Amino acid sequence: MTRVDFLLHESAVGYAIFKVVHQQDTVGLHLKEVQKAGQDLAKFGKMVQLVNFAPWRNAADALENINLISEGVLPDYLKSNLELNLPQSKKSKIVLGVADKNLAGSIKADFPGVDCETGDTSEVVADLLRGIRLHSSKLLKGLQDGDVERAQLGLGHAYSRGKVKFNVHKNDNHIIRAIATLDNLDKGINLFSQKVREWYGWHFPELYSIASDNLTYARLALFIGDKSTLTDDKLHEVAALVNEDEEKAQEIINKAKISMGREISEVDMVNVSTFAGKVVKLAEYRRSLYSYLVDKMSAVAPNLAALIGEVVAARLIQKAGSLTNLAKYPASTLQILGAEKALFRALKTKGNTPKFGLIYHSTFIGRASTKDKGRISRYLANKCSIASRIDNFAEQPSKTFGDALKRQVEDRLEFYATGKKPATNASAMDQAMADVLADGQTMAIDTEMIDAPLPPNAAATPKKDKKSKDKKDKKDKKEKKRKHSDVNGTAEPEVDGEKKKKKKKKHADE
């Protein structure tokens, strides 16, 4: 069992370093007496001793330190406290108990003479830290009742507020919620429209075959109401509901006059009309939500939306979790994104893996022939990966690269169909960059990351060395082969001579 020398307690009021005076072994921790002793302040106070307590200087300092700790970075304030209070020992390492494993790794990197244990690696550390958290208001000096709770509440609110305010995925979250709401609305509108058809069909069954669109049917049911009130005077109003088609409007009026539907009471008609009105409002809200999604995609991921459409691009972002996560994915992952069940089923049964996931809903794969669907899906996934990275790292949103990538996919489809050679990727990107610069936009290029130009003869030198080395290797192989054949040539005649002697002897015996 590892001996724990010190404990680090990070709290909402500051840093505290405790020295372990007495610790139980791993087996003793499971005893009820030992567990009860950890809950008793009088007994637990004899196990640890406060070495130093460093409170926060102000609220901003507390928030800065807690943000660094959450990322696994060692703050300077904590580093200075550890340097002042931990003893320097050259013979053996000091064992420090820490709650966060990422912070433990940072401490070990900065302090070679300190070995860190966490609650995951040591039950003793977990039990001692649990006791310090329980009795922290009494063990830490200079605190009054309720100070720790108030500090936890204030720091928790500040930390959560900062995480929400400075979230890099805040624009992506609106897209994810919008596409999820859009999908749910589509399901709900289809279901409710079918119920309106079934309900109103008892009264006017002939309208079912005339109005095939669900929204149009709901609007007609809301406008007509009782079919007996529908006359030729309402021809223009009915035509406005069916895209100004007067022939269809006249057909509806004629069918209403000779309808076989049953009569319906006024109370029932009020309920049917109310339900149809709700469906119409849902459909109108769905249309406005789609317009909002298009505007949001043009601001967040214009290139990806221009390449495969707003809805498919939003579904890819939703599946990945954010645009940043989507940009990190390789093209092979993006290609089958959304087909995870089929992929794992194919791996389990050793069958054919899926060729596409969510990108199947784009128009490009549907236009390709059956034998070319796999190839065009790989090519489209490659271009989608490029577009998502441009959208994620570009400072100014623009769909110029998305249009260029879309033309490349169109040319690739034409190449598969007719054999016409498409333009190279380098020329297409050069043209796109020229269009961006022509529009007055700037290319955000980090000049420090650009490699220094190579000398003119630098590119040719390695090739020459490689060729000479290959020639030398071939020459050595030929030399070894020739020597090997010479050795075999001298040995083989003797063997053949012995065989001939044996054959002659055999013939003489016969």
Short mmCIF file of C-alpha atoms in Angstrom, two decimals:
data_model
loop_
_atom_site.label_atom_id
_atom_site.label_comp_id
_atom_site.label_asym_id
_atom_site.label_seq_id
_atom_site.Cartn_x
_atom_site.Cartn_y
_atom_site.Cartn_z
CA MET A 1 0.00 0.00 0.00
CA THR A 2 1.33 3.47 -0.97
CA ARG A 3 1.98 5.84 1.92
CA VAL A 4 0.22 9.23 1.36
CA ASP A 5 2.18 12.16 2.80
CA PHE A 6 0.12 15.22 1.86
CA LEU A 7 -3.35 16.05 0.49
CA LEU A 8 -4.38 18.90 -1.80
CA HIS A 9 -7.90 20.22 -1.29
CA GLU A 10 -9.21 22.59 -4.01
CA SER A 11 -12.41 24.29 -2.89
CA ALA A 12 -14.53 27.34 -3.63
CA VAL A 13 -12.71 29.32 -0.91
CA GLY A 14 -9.11 28.51 -1.88
CA TYR A 15 -6.34 25.90 -1.82
CA ALA A 16 -5.55 23.91 1.31
CA ILE A 17 -2.63 21.53 1.89
CA PHE A 18 -3.00 18.90 4.62
CA LYS A 19 -0.39 16.59 6.09
CA VAL A 20 -1.51 13.01 6.68
CA VAL A 21 -0.72 12.14 10.28
CA HIS A 22 -2.45 8.76 10.43
CA GLN A 23 -3.96 6.69 7.61
CA GLN A 24 -5.83 3.40 7.57
CA ASP A 25 -4.84 0.56 5.29
CA THR A 26 -6.97 -0.49 2.34
CA VAL A 27 -8.53 -3.41 4.20
CA GLY A 28 -9.38 -1.29 7.24
CA LEU A 29 -11.30 1.21 5.13
CA HIS A 30 -14.08 -1.34 4.63
CA LEU A 31 -14.72 -1.63 8.38
CA LYS A 32 -17.77 0.18 9.71
CA GLU A 33 -15.79 1.61 12.65
CA VAL A 34 -13.27 3.24 10.31
CA GLN A 35 -16.02 4.65 8.07
CA LYS A 36 -17.83 6.14 11.07
CA ALA A 37 -14.55 7.66 12.28
CA GLY A 38 -14.28 9.59 9.01
CA GLN A 39 -17.65 11.19 9.72
CA ASP A 40 -16.64 12.24 13.26
CA LEU A 41 -14.69 15.52 13.29
CA ALA A 42 -12.91 14.72 16.57
CA LYS A 43 -11.51 11.45 15.21
CA PHE A 44 -10.88 12.67 11.67
CA GLY A 45 -9.04 15.75 12.94
CA LYS A 46 -6.35 13.44 14.36
CA MET A 47 -5.74 11.88 10.93
CA VAL A 48 -4.87 15.09 9.05
CA GLN A 49 -3.15 18.34 9.95
CA LEU A 50 -3.55 21.65 8.10
CA VAL A 51 -0.23 22.85 6.68
CA ASN A 52 -1.33 25.88 4.67
CA PHE A 53 -4.57 27.52 3.58
CA ALA A 54 -4.39 29.99 0.66
CA PRO A 55 -7.75 31.74 0.12
CA TRP A 56 -8.66 33.42 -3.16
CA ARG A 57 -7.64 37.05 -3.48
CA ASN A 58 -10.95 37.98 -5.19
CA ALA A 59 -13.81 36.45 -7.21
CA ALA A 60 -12.04 36.96 -10.55
CA ASP A 61 -8.97 35.13 -9.25
CA ALA A 62 -11.15 32.24 -8.09
CA LEU A 63 -12.86 31.96 -11.49
CA GLU A 64 -9.52 32.08 -13.33
CA ASN A 65 -8.03 29.33 -11.16
CA ILE A 66 -11.07 27.06 -11.41
CA ASN A 67 -11.09 27.41 -15.21
CA LEU A 68 -7.44 26.37 -15.39
CA ILE A 69 -8.01 23.41 -13.07
CA SER A 70 -10.99 22.23 -15.14
CA GLU A 71 -8.68 22.10 -18.17
CA GLY A 72 -5.97 20.24 -16.26
CA VAL A 73 -3.55 23.21 -16.19
CA LEU A 74 -1.52 23.99 -13.06
CA PRO A 75 -2.22 27.63 -11.99
CA ASP A 76 0.71 29.80 -10.90
CA TYR A 77 -1.00 30.53 -7.58
CA LEU A 78 -1.22 26.82 -6.78
CA LYS A 79 2.31 26.18 -8.04
CA SER A 80 3.79 28.81 -5.72
CA ASN A 81 1.88 27.37 -2.73
CA LEU A 82 3.13 23.86 -3.46
CA GLU A 83 6.72 25.10 -3.77
CA LEU A 84 6.51 26.86 -0.39
CA ASN A 85 4.80 24.12 1.61
CA LEU A 86 5.97 20.77 0.19
CA PRO A 87 9.34 19.63 1.57
CA GLN A 88 12.22 18.94 -0.79
CA SER A 89 13.42 15.34 -0.55
CA LYS A 90 16.15 13.91 -2.77
CA LYS A 91 16.05 10.38 -1.32
CA SER A 92 12.39 9.49 -1.87
CA LYS A 93 9.43 11.03 -3.62
CA ILE A 94 6.64 12.75 -1.69
CA VAL A 95 3.18 11.28 -2.31
CA LEU A 96 0.49 13.94 -2.77
CA GLY A 97 -3.23 13.06 -2.88
CA VAL A 98 -5.15 15.05 -5.54
CA ALA A 99 -8.82 14.84 -6.51
CA ASP A 100 -8.48 15.61 -10.26
CA LYS A 101 -6.37 13.23 -12.35
CA ASN A 102 -5.57 15.84 -15.05
CA LEU A 103 -4.29 18.24 -12.43
CA ALA A 104 -2.25 15.39 -10.92
CA GLY A 105 -0.48 14.91 -14.26
CA SER A 106 0.37 18.63 -14.46
CA ILE A 107 1.76 18.62 -10.91
CA LYS A 108 3.95 15.58 -11.62
CA ALA A 109 5.29 17.28 -14.76
CA ASP A 110 6.30 20.44 -12.85
CA PHE A 111 7.47 18.71 -9.66
CA PRO A 112 9.69 15.69 -10.44
CA GLY A 113 10.08 14.89 -6.73
CA VAL A 114 6.32 14.59 -6.16
CA ASP A 115 4.27 11.50 -6.95
CA CYS A 116 0.50 12.06 -7.17
CA GLU A 117 -2.27 9.68 -6.20
CA THR A 118 -5.95 10.22 -7.02
CA GLY A 119 -9.20 8.72 -5.81
CA ASP A 120 -9.19 6.42 -8.84
CA THR A 121 -5.81 4.93 -7.99
CA SER A 122 -5.99 4.86 -4.17
CA GLU A 123 -8.96 4.20 -1.89
CA VAL A 124 -7.07 5.84 0.97
CA VAL A 125 -6.83 9.14 -0.92
CA ALA A 126 -10.50 8.99 -1.86
CA ASP A 127 -11.55 8.40 1.75
CA LEU A 128 -9.34 11.16 3.18
CA LEU A 129 -10.42 13.73 0.59
CA ARG A 130 -14.05 12.80 1.26
CA GLY A 131 -13.53 13.51 4.95
CA ILE A 132 -11.84 16.87 4.24
CA ARG A 133 -14.77 17.96 2.04
CA LEU A 134 -17.18 16.94 4.79
CA HIS A 135 -15.39 18.87 7.55
CA SER A 136 -13.81 21.66 5.47
CA SER A 137 -15.71 24.45 7.22
CA LYS A 138 -14.18 23.34 10.56
CA LEU A 139 -10.72 22.30 9.40
CA LEU A 140 -9.96 25.51 7.46
CA LYS A 141 -9.02 28.43 9.70
CA GLY A 142 -10.74 31.79 9.59
CA LEU A 143 -14.05 30.58 8.15
CA GLN A 144 -17.49 31.02 9.61
CA ASP A 145 -20.56 28.85 9.26
CA GLY A 146 -22.01 29.13 5.75
CA ASP A 147 -18.92 30.66 4.10
CA VAL A 148 -18.10 27.52 2.11
CA GLU A 149 -21.70 27.08 0.91
CA ARG A 150 -21.98 30.72 -0.20
CA ALA A 151 -18.63 30.54 -1.98
CA GLN A 152 -19.66 27.35 -3.77
CA LEU A 153 -22.92 28.94 -4.94
CA GLY A 154 -21.27 32.12 -6.20
CA LEU A 155 -18.36 30.38 -7.92
CA GLY A 156 -20.68 27.78 -9.46
CA HIS A 157 -22.89 30.48 -10.97
CA ALA A 158 -19.88 32.40 -12.31
CA TYR A 159 -18.29 29.27 -13.79
CA SER A 160 -21.52 28.14 -15.47
CA ARG A 161 -22.21 31.65 -16.77
CA GLY A 162 -18.75 31.84 -18.29
CA LYS A 163 -19.08 28.43 -19.94
CA VAL A 164 -22.40 29.36 -21.53
CA LYS A 165 -21.31 32.85 -22.56
CA PHE A 166 -18.01 31.85 -24.15
CA ASN A 167 -19.17 28.59 -25.64
CA VAL A 168 -17.66 28.24 -29.11
CA HIS A 169 -20.56 26.02 -30.18
CA LYS A 170 -23.31 28.51 -29.32
CA ASN A 171 -24.25 29.09 -32.99
CA ASP A 172 -24.12 25.37 -33.71
CA ASN A 173 -26.57 24.72 -30.87
CA HIS A 174 -29.25 26.81 -32.58
CA ILE A 175 -28.81 24.80 -35.77
CA ILE A 176 -28.97 21.50 -33.88
CA ARG A 177 -32.16 22.50 -32.07
CA ALA A 178 -33.73 23.89 -35.24
CA ILE A 179 -33.18 20.75 -37.34
CA ALA A 180 -34.40 18.53 -34.49
CA THR A 181 -37.55 20.64 -34.15
CA LEU A 182 -38.01 20.57 -37.92
CA ASP A 183 -37.90 16.77 -37.99
CA ASN A 184 -40.40 16.52 -35.13
CA LEU A 185 -42.69 19.01 -36.84
CA ASP A 186 -42.64 16.98 -40.06
CA LYS A 187 -43.69 13.87 -38.18
CA GLY A 188 -46.39 15.71 -36.26
CA ILE A 189 -47.81 17.53 -39.30
CA ASN A 190 -48.01 14.30 -41.31
CA LEU A 191 -49.75 12.50 -38.46
CA PHE A 192 -52.21 15.32 -37.74
CA SER A 193 -52.95 15.85 -41.43
CA GLN A 194 -53.87 12.19 -41.78
CA LYS A 195 -56.21 12.52 -38.79
CA VAL A 196 -57.88 15.56 -40.39
CA ARG A 197 -58.41 13.57 -43.59
CA GLU A 198 -59.97 10.69 -41.66
CA TRP A 199 -62.18 12.97 -39.55
CA TYR A 200 -63.38 15.34 -42.28
CA GLY A 201 -63.64 12.46 -44.78
CA TRP A 202 -66.83 11.29 -43.05
CA HIS A 203 -68.49 14.52 -44.15
CA PHE A 204 -66.82 15.17 -47.54
CA PRO A 205 -65.05 11.98 -48.77
CA GLU A 206 -64.64 13.19 -52.37
CA LEU A 207 -62.19 15.90 -51.29
CA TYR A 208 -59.62 13.22 -50.35
CA SER A 209 -58.77 12.37 -53.98
CA ILE A 210 -58.92 15.96 -55.26
CA ALA A 211 -56.54 17.57 -52.74
CA SER A 212 -53.45 15.36 -52.49
CA ASP A 213 -51.36 17.82 -50.48
CA ASN A 214 -51.90 17.63 -46.71
CA LEU A 215 -51.63 21.38 -46.10
CA THR A 216 -54.00 22.17 -48.98
CA TYR A 217 -56.52 19.64 -47.67
CA ALA A 218 -56.40 21.16 -44.17
CA ARG A 219 -56.93 24.67 -45.57
CA LEU A 220 -59.85 23.53 -47.72
CA ALA A 221 -61.47 21.71 -44.78
CA LEU A 222 -61.06 24.85 -42.65
CA PHE A 223 -62.56 27.08 -45.37
CA ILE A 224 -65.40 24.85 -46.57
CA GLY A 225 -66.71 23.63 -43.22
CA ASP A 226 -70.21 22.37 -43.95
CA LYS A 227 -70.27 21.26 -47.60
CA SER A 228 -73.86 22.39 -48.02
CA THR A 229 -72.75 26.02 -47.70
CA LEU A 230 -70.30 25.73 -50.63
CA THR A 231 -71.74 27.49 -53.71
CA ASP A 232 -70.49 28.88 -57.01
CA ASP A 233 -70.04 32.30 -55.41
CA LYS A 234 -67.01 30.99 -53.52
CA LEU A 235 -65.18 29.85 -56.65
CA HIS A 236 -62.42 32.46 -56.43
CA GLU A 237 -61.80 31.82 -52.74
CA VAL A 238 -61.49 28.06 -53.34
CA ALA A 239 -59.25 28.66 -56.39
CA ALA A 240 -56.90 30.76 -54.22
CA LEU A 241 -56.43 27.76 -51.93
CA VAL A 242 -55.51 25.39 -54.83
CA ASN A 243 -52.88 27.57 -56.53
CA GLU A 244 -55.38 29.54 -58.65
CA ASP A 245 -56.58 26.39 -60.42
CA GLU A 246 -60.19 27.27 -61.31
CA GLU A 247 -60.92 23.87 -62.89
CA LYS A 248 -59.99 22.07 -59.67
CA ALA A 249 -61.96 24.63 -57.65
CA GLN A 250 -65.03 24.06 -59.82
CA GLU A 251 -64.61 20.30 -59.43
CA ILE A 252 -64.59 20.68 -55.64
CA ILE A 253 -67.80 22.71 -55.75
CA ASN A 254 -69.50 20.20 -58.05
CA LYS A 255 -68.44 17.26 -55.87
CA ALA A 256 -69.75 19.03 -52.78
CA LYS A 257 -73.21 19.26 -54.34
CA ILE A 258 -73.43 15.51 -55.01
CA SER A 259 -71.31 14.28 -52.12
CA MET A 260 -72.14 10.93 -50.50
CA GLY A 261 -70.80 12.01 -47.10
CA ARG A 262 -72.90 11.99 -43.99
CA GLU A 263 -74.25 15.11 -42.36
CA ILE A 264 -72.34 16.50 -39.40
CA SER A 265 -73.56 18.53 -36.45
CA GLU A 266 -72.42 22.06 -35.70
CA VAL A 267 -70.53 21.03 -32.56
CA ASP A 268 -68.62 18.32 -34.43
CA MET A 269 -67.80 20.74 -37.24
CA VAL A 270 -66.38 23.24 -34.74
CA ASN A 271 -63.96 20.60 -33.42
CA VAL A 272 -62.95 19.50 -36.92
CA SER A 273 -62.34 23.12 -37.97
CA THR A 274 -60.33 23.85 -34.83
CA PHE A 275 -58.12 20.81 -35.42
CA ALA A 276 -57.61 21.74 -39.08
CA GLY A 277 -56.66 25.28 -38.04
CA LYS A 278 -54.01 23.93 -35.66
CA VAL A 279 -52.54 21.84 -38.48
CA VAL A 280 -52.40 24.89 -40.77
CA LYS A 281 -50.62 26.94 -38.09
CA LEU A 282 -48.11 24.14 -37.51
CA ALA A 283 -47.37 23.99 -41.24
CA GLU A 284 -46.90 27.76 -41.40
CA TYR A 285 -44.56 27.67 -38.40
CA ARG A 286 -42.63 24.84 -40.05
CA ARG A 287 -42.11 27.04 -43.11
CA SER A 288 -40.84 29.96 -41.03
CA LEU A 289 -38.54 27.63 -39.08
CA TYR A 290 -37.07 26.32 -42.33
CA SER A 291 -36.36 29.92 -43.45
CA TYR A 292 -34.63 30.54 -40.12
CA LEU A 293 -32.52 27.41 -40.58
CA VAL A 294 -31.48 28.51 -44.08
CA ASP A 295 -30.40 31.93 -42.79
CA LYS A 296 -28.54 30.37 -39.86
CA MET A 297 -26.70 27.89 -42.09
CA SER A 298 -25.66 30.68 -44.47
CA ALA A 299 -24.02 32.45 -41.51
CA VAL A 300 -22.45 29.44 -39.75
CA ALA A 301 -21.63 26.92 -42.52
CA PRO A 302 -22.23 28.58 -45.91
CA ASN A 303 -19.86 26.36 -47.89
CA LEU A 304 -21.27 23.10 -46.55
CA ALA A 305 -24.84 24.33 -47.14
CA ALA A 306 -24.00 25.38 -50.70
CA LEU A 307 -22.47 21.96 -51.38
CA ILE A 308 -25.14 19.54 -50.10
CA GLY A 309 -28.05 21.73 -49.02
CA GLU A 310 -29.08 23.29 -45.73
CA VAL A 311 -31.06 20.37 -44.33
CA VAL A 312 -28.44 17.66 -44.96
CA ALA A 313 -25.66 19.94 -43.73
CA ALA A 314 -27.61 20.71 -40.55
CA ARG A 315 -28.18 16.99 -39.95
CA LEU A 316 -24.44 16.34 -40.29
CA ILE A 317 -23.69 19.05 -37.71
CA GLN A 318 -26.39 17.63 -35.43
CA LYS A 319 -24.95 14.12 -35.67
CA ALA A 320 -21.38 15.29 -35.05
CA GLY A 321 -22.42 17.52 -32.14
CA SER A 322 -20.89 20.72 -33.51
CA LEU A 323 -19.23 22.13 -36.60
CA THR A 324 -15.85 21.83 -34.89
CA ASN A 325 -16.35 18.11 -34.30
CA LEU A 326 -17.47 17.66 -37.90
CA ALA A 327 -14.34 19.46 -39.13
CA LYS A 328 -12.19 17.06 -37.08
CA TYR A 329 -13.74 13.99 -38.67
CA PRO A 330 -11.91 12.35 -41.59
CA ALA A 331 -13.80 11.95 -44.85
CA SER A 332 -14.26 8.22 -44.25
CA THR A 333 -16.10 8.90 -40.97
CA LEU A 334 -18.21 11.65 -42.49
CA GLN A 335 -19.18 9.31 -45.35
CA ILE A 336 -20.94 6.80 -43.05
CA LEU A 337 -22.09 9.32 -40.43
CA GLY A 338 -25.62 8.29 -39.51
CA ALA A 339 -25.19 4.63 -40.53
CA GLU A 340 -23.49 3.39 -37.36
CA LYS A 341 -25.93 0.55 -36.78
CA ALA A 342 -25.44 -0.80 -40.29
CA LEU A 343 -21.66 -0.48 -39.92
CA PHE A 344 -21.43 -2.41 -36.65
CA ARG A 345 -23.89 -5.02 -37.92
CA ALA A 346 -21.73 -5.51 -41.02
CA LEU A 347 -18.58 -5.80 -38.90
CA LYS A 348 -20.27 -8.31 -36.62
CA THR A 349 -21.62 -10.47 -39.44
CA LYS A 350 -18.57 -9.88 -41.68
CA GLY A 351 -20.80 -8.50 -44.41
CA ASN A 352 -20.52 -5.49 -46.69
CA THR A 353 -20.09 -2.19 -44.86
CA PRO A 354 -22.42 0.72 -45.75
CA LYS A 355 -21.28 3.13 -48.45
CA PHE A 356 -23.10 6.22 -47.19
CA GLY A 357 -25.04 7.60 -44.24
CA LEU A 358 -26.74 10.98 -44.03
CA ILE A 359 -25.14 12.20 -47.27
CA TYR A 360 -27.37 9.72 -49.11
CA HIS A 361 -30.14 12.36 -48.91
CA SER A 362 -28.14 14.74 -51.10
CA THR A 363 -29.12 14.97 -54.77
CA PHE A 364 -25.73 13.83 -56.06
CA ILE A 365 -25.97 10.21 -54.91
CA GLY A 366 -29.51 9.90 -56.21
CA ARG A 367 -28.41 11.09 -59.67
CA ALA A 368 -25.51 8.65 -59.86
CA SER A 369 -25.89 5.20 -61.37
CA THR A 370 -25.98 2.13 -59.13
CA LYS A 371 -22.38 1.14 -59.78
CA ASP A 372 -21.12 4.70 -59.19
CA LYS A 373 -22.97 5.43 -55.94
CA GLY A 374 -20.08 4.22 -53.79
CA ARG A 375 -17.50 6.23 -55.71
CA ILE A 376 -19.51 9.44 -55.73
CA SER A 377 -20.28 9.07 -52.00
CA ARG A 378 -16.54 8.86 -51.23
CA TYR A 379 -15.86 11.88 -53.43
CA LEU A 380 -18.75 13.85 -51.91
CA ALA A 381 -17.62 13.01 -48.35
CA ASN A 382 -14.14 14.29 -49.22
CA LYS A 383 -15.54 17.60 -50.45
CA CYS A 384 -17.88 17.89 -47.44
CA SER A 385 -14.90 17.43 -45.12
CA ILE A 386 -13.05 20.24 -46.91
CA ALA A 387 -16.11 22.52 -46.79
CA SER A 388 -16.69 21.94 -43.06
CA ARG A 389 -13.06 22.79 -42.26
CA ILE A 390 -13.22 25.98 -44.31
CA ASP A 391 -16.44 27.02 -42.54
CA ASN A 392 -15.02 26.24 -39.11
CA PHE A 393 -11.71 28.08 -39.47
CA ALA A 394 -12.63 30.91 -41.86
CA GLU A 395 -12.93 34.35 -40.31
CA GLN A 396 -15.37 35.70 -42.90
CA PRO A 397 -18.32 33.51 -43.99
CA SER A 398 -18.49 32.99 -47.74
CA LYS A 399 -19.93 30.28 -49.96
CA THR A 400 -17.40 30.74 -52.78
CA PHE A 401 -15.52 27.57 -51.93
CA GLY A 402 -18.81 25.68 -51.50
CA ASP A 403 -19.90 26.62 -55.02
CA ALA A 404 -16.48 25.55 -56.37
CA LEU A 405 -16.69 22.21 -54.58
CA LYS A 406 -20.23 21.70 -55.86
CA ARG A 407 -19.04 22.27 -59.43
CA GLN A 408 -16.32 19.68 -58.84
CA VAL A 409 -18.89 17.10 -57.74
CA GLU A 410 -21.04 17.95 -60.78
CA ASP A 411 -18.02 17.46 -63.05
CA ARG A 412 -17.23 14.16 -61.36
CA LEU A 413 -20.78 12.95 -61.99
CA GLU A 414 -20.44 13.92 -65.63
CA PHE A 415 -17.10 12.11 -65.80
CA TYR A 416 -18.70 8.90 -64.49
CA ALA A 417 -21.54 9.21 -67.00
CA THR A 418 -19.77 10.39 -70.18
CA GLY A 419 -16.05 10.08 -69.49
CA LYS A 420 -15.38 13.82 -69.83
CA LYS A 421 -12.22 14.65 -67.87
CA PRO A 422 -12.92 17.05 -64.95
CA ALA A 423 -10.74 19.95 -63.87
CA THR A 424 -8.01 19.30 -61.32
CA ASN A 425 -8.54 20.16 -57.68
CA ALA A 426 -5.64 22.62 -57.68
CA SER A 427 -7.08 24.66 -60.54
CA ALA A 428 -10.55 24.69 -58.96
CA MET A 429 -9.21 25.91 -55.60
CA ASP A 430 -7.02 28.52 -57.27
CA GLN A 431 -10.05 29.87 -59.09
CA ALA A 432 -12.05 29.90 -55.85
CA MET A 433 -9.31 31.82 -54.02
CA ALA A 434 -9.12 34.27 -56.90
CA ASP A 435 -12.89 34.84 -56.64
CA VAL A 436 -12.60 35.41 -52.89
CA LEU A 437 -9.84 37.98 -53.35
CA ALA A 438 -11.78 39.63 -56.18
CA ASP A 439 -14.75 40.17 -53.85
CA GLY A 440 -12.54 42.19 -51.50
CA GLN A 441 -12.21 39.49 -48.84
CA THR A 442 -8.92 38.50 -47.26
CA MET A 443 -7.42 35.06 -46.81
CA ALA A 444 -6.51 34.51 -43.15
CA ILE A 445 -3.03 33.02 -43.59
CA ASP A 446 -0.64 32.49 -40.69
CA THR A 447 2.67 33.63 -42.18
CA GLU A 448 4.66 32.11 -39.30
CA MET A 449 3.47 28.61 -40.23
CA ILE A 450 4.57 28.86 -43.87
CA ASP A 451 7.62 26.72 -44.60
CA ALA A 452 10.75 28.42 -45.87
CA PRO A 453 11.32 28.05 -49.64
CA LEU A 454 13.65 25.24 -50.65
CA PRO A 455 16.78 25.94 -52.70
CA PRO A 456 16.48 25.18 -56.44
CA ASN A 457 18.65 22.06 -56.31
CA ALA A 458 17.13 20.74 -53.04
CA ALA A 459 14.24 19.00 -54.74
CA ALA A 460 16.45 17.22 -57.25
CA THR A 461 19.15 16.07 -54.83
CA PRO A 462 17.08 13.51 -52.85
CA LYS A 463 15.78 11.94 -56.05
CA LYS A 464 19.32 11.57 -57.36
CA ASP A 465 20.52 10.00 -54.14
CA LYS A 466 17.53 7.68 -54.12
CA LYS A 467 18.18 6.58 -57.71
CA SER A 468 21.87 5.95 -57.08
CA LYS A 469 21.00 3.99 -53.92
CA ASP A 470 18.49 1.87 -55.82
CA LYS A 471 21.04 1.16 -58.53
CA LYS A 472 23.62 0.17 -55.91
CA ASP A 473 21.13 -2.17 -54.21
CA LYS A 474 20.26 -3.80 -57.52
CA LYS A 475 23.95 -4.21 -58.35
CA ASP A 476 24.61 -5.87 -54.97
CA LYS A 477 21.67 -8.22 -55.45
CA LYS A 478 22.93 -9.22 -58.89
CA GLU A 479 26.43 -9.83 -57.49
CA LYS A 480 25.06 -12.05 -54.70
CA LYS A 481 22.91 -13.92 -57.18
CA ARG A 482 25.88 -14.52 -59.49
CA LYS A 483 28.04 -15.83 -56.62
CA HIS A 484 25.22 -18.09 -55.48
CA SER A 485 24.79 -19.50 -58.97
CA ASP A 486 28.55 -20.12 -59.25
CA VAL A 487 28.55 -22.12 -56.05
CA ASN A 488 25.55 -24.14 -57.14
CA GLY A 489 27.09 -24.69 -60.54
CA THR A 490 30.18 -26.39 -59.11
CA ALA A 491 28.23 -28.58 -56.74
CA GLU A 492 25.49 -29.69 -59.04
CA PRO A 493 27.65 -31.63 -61.60
CA GLU A 494 29.01 -33.88 -58.85
CA VAL A 495 25.51 -34.72 -57.73
CA ASP A 496 24.47 -35.42 -61.31
CA GLY A 497 27.57 -37.61 -61.78
CA GLU A 498 26.73 -39.65 -58.70
CA LYS A 499 23.18 -40.16 -60.01
CA LYS A 500 24.55 -41.34 -63.36
CA LYS A 501 26.92 -43.78 -61.63
CA LYS A 502 24.07 -45.18 -59.59
CA LYS A 503 21.97 -45.62 -62.73
CA LYS A 504 24.84 -47.40 -64.56
CA LYS A 505 25.42 -49.68 -61.56
CA LYS A 506 21.74 -50.50 -61.46
CA HIS A 507 21.72 -51.41 -65.17
CA ALA A 508 24.83 -53.62 -64.71
CA ASP A 509 23.17 -55.56 -61.89
CA GLU A 510 20.16 -56.21 -64.09
#
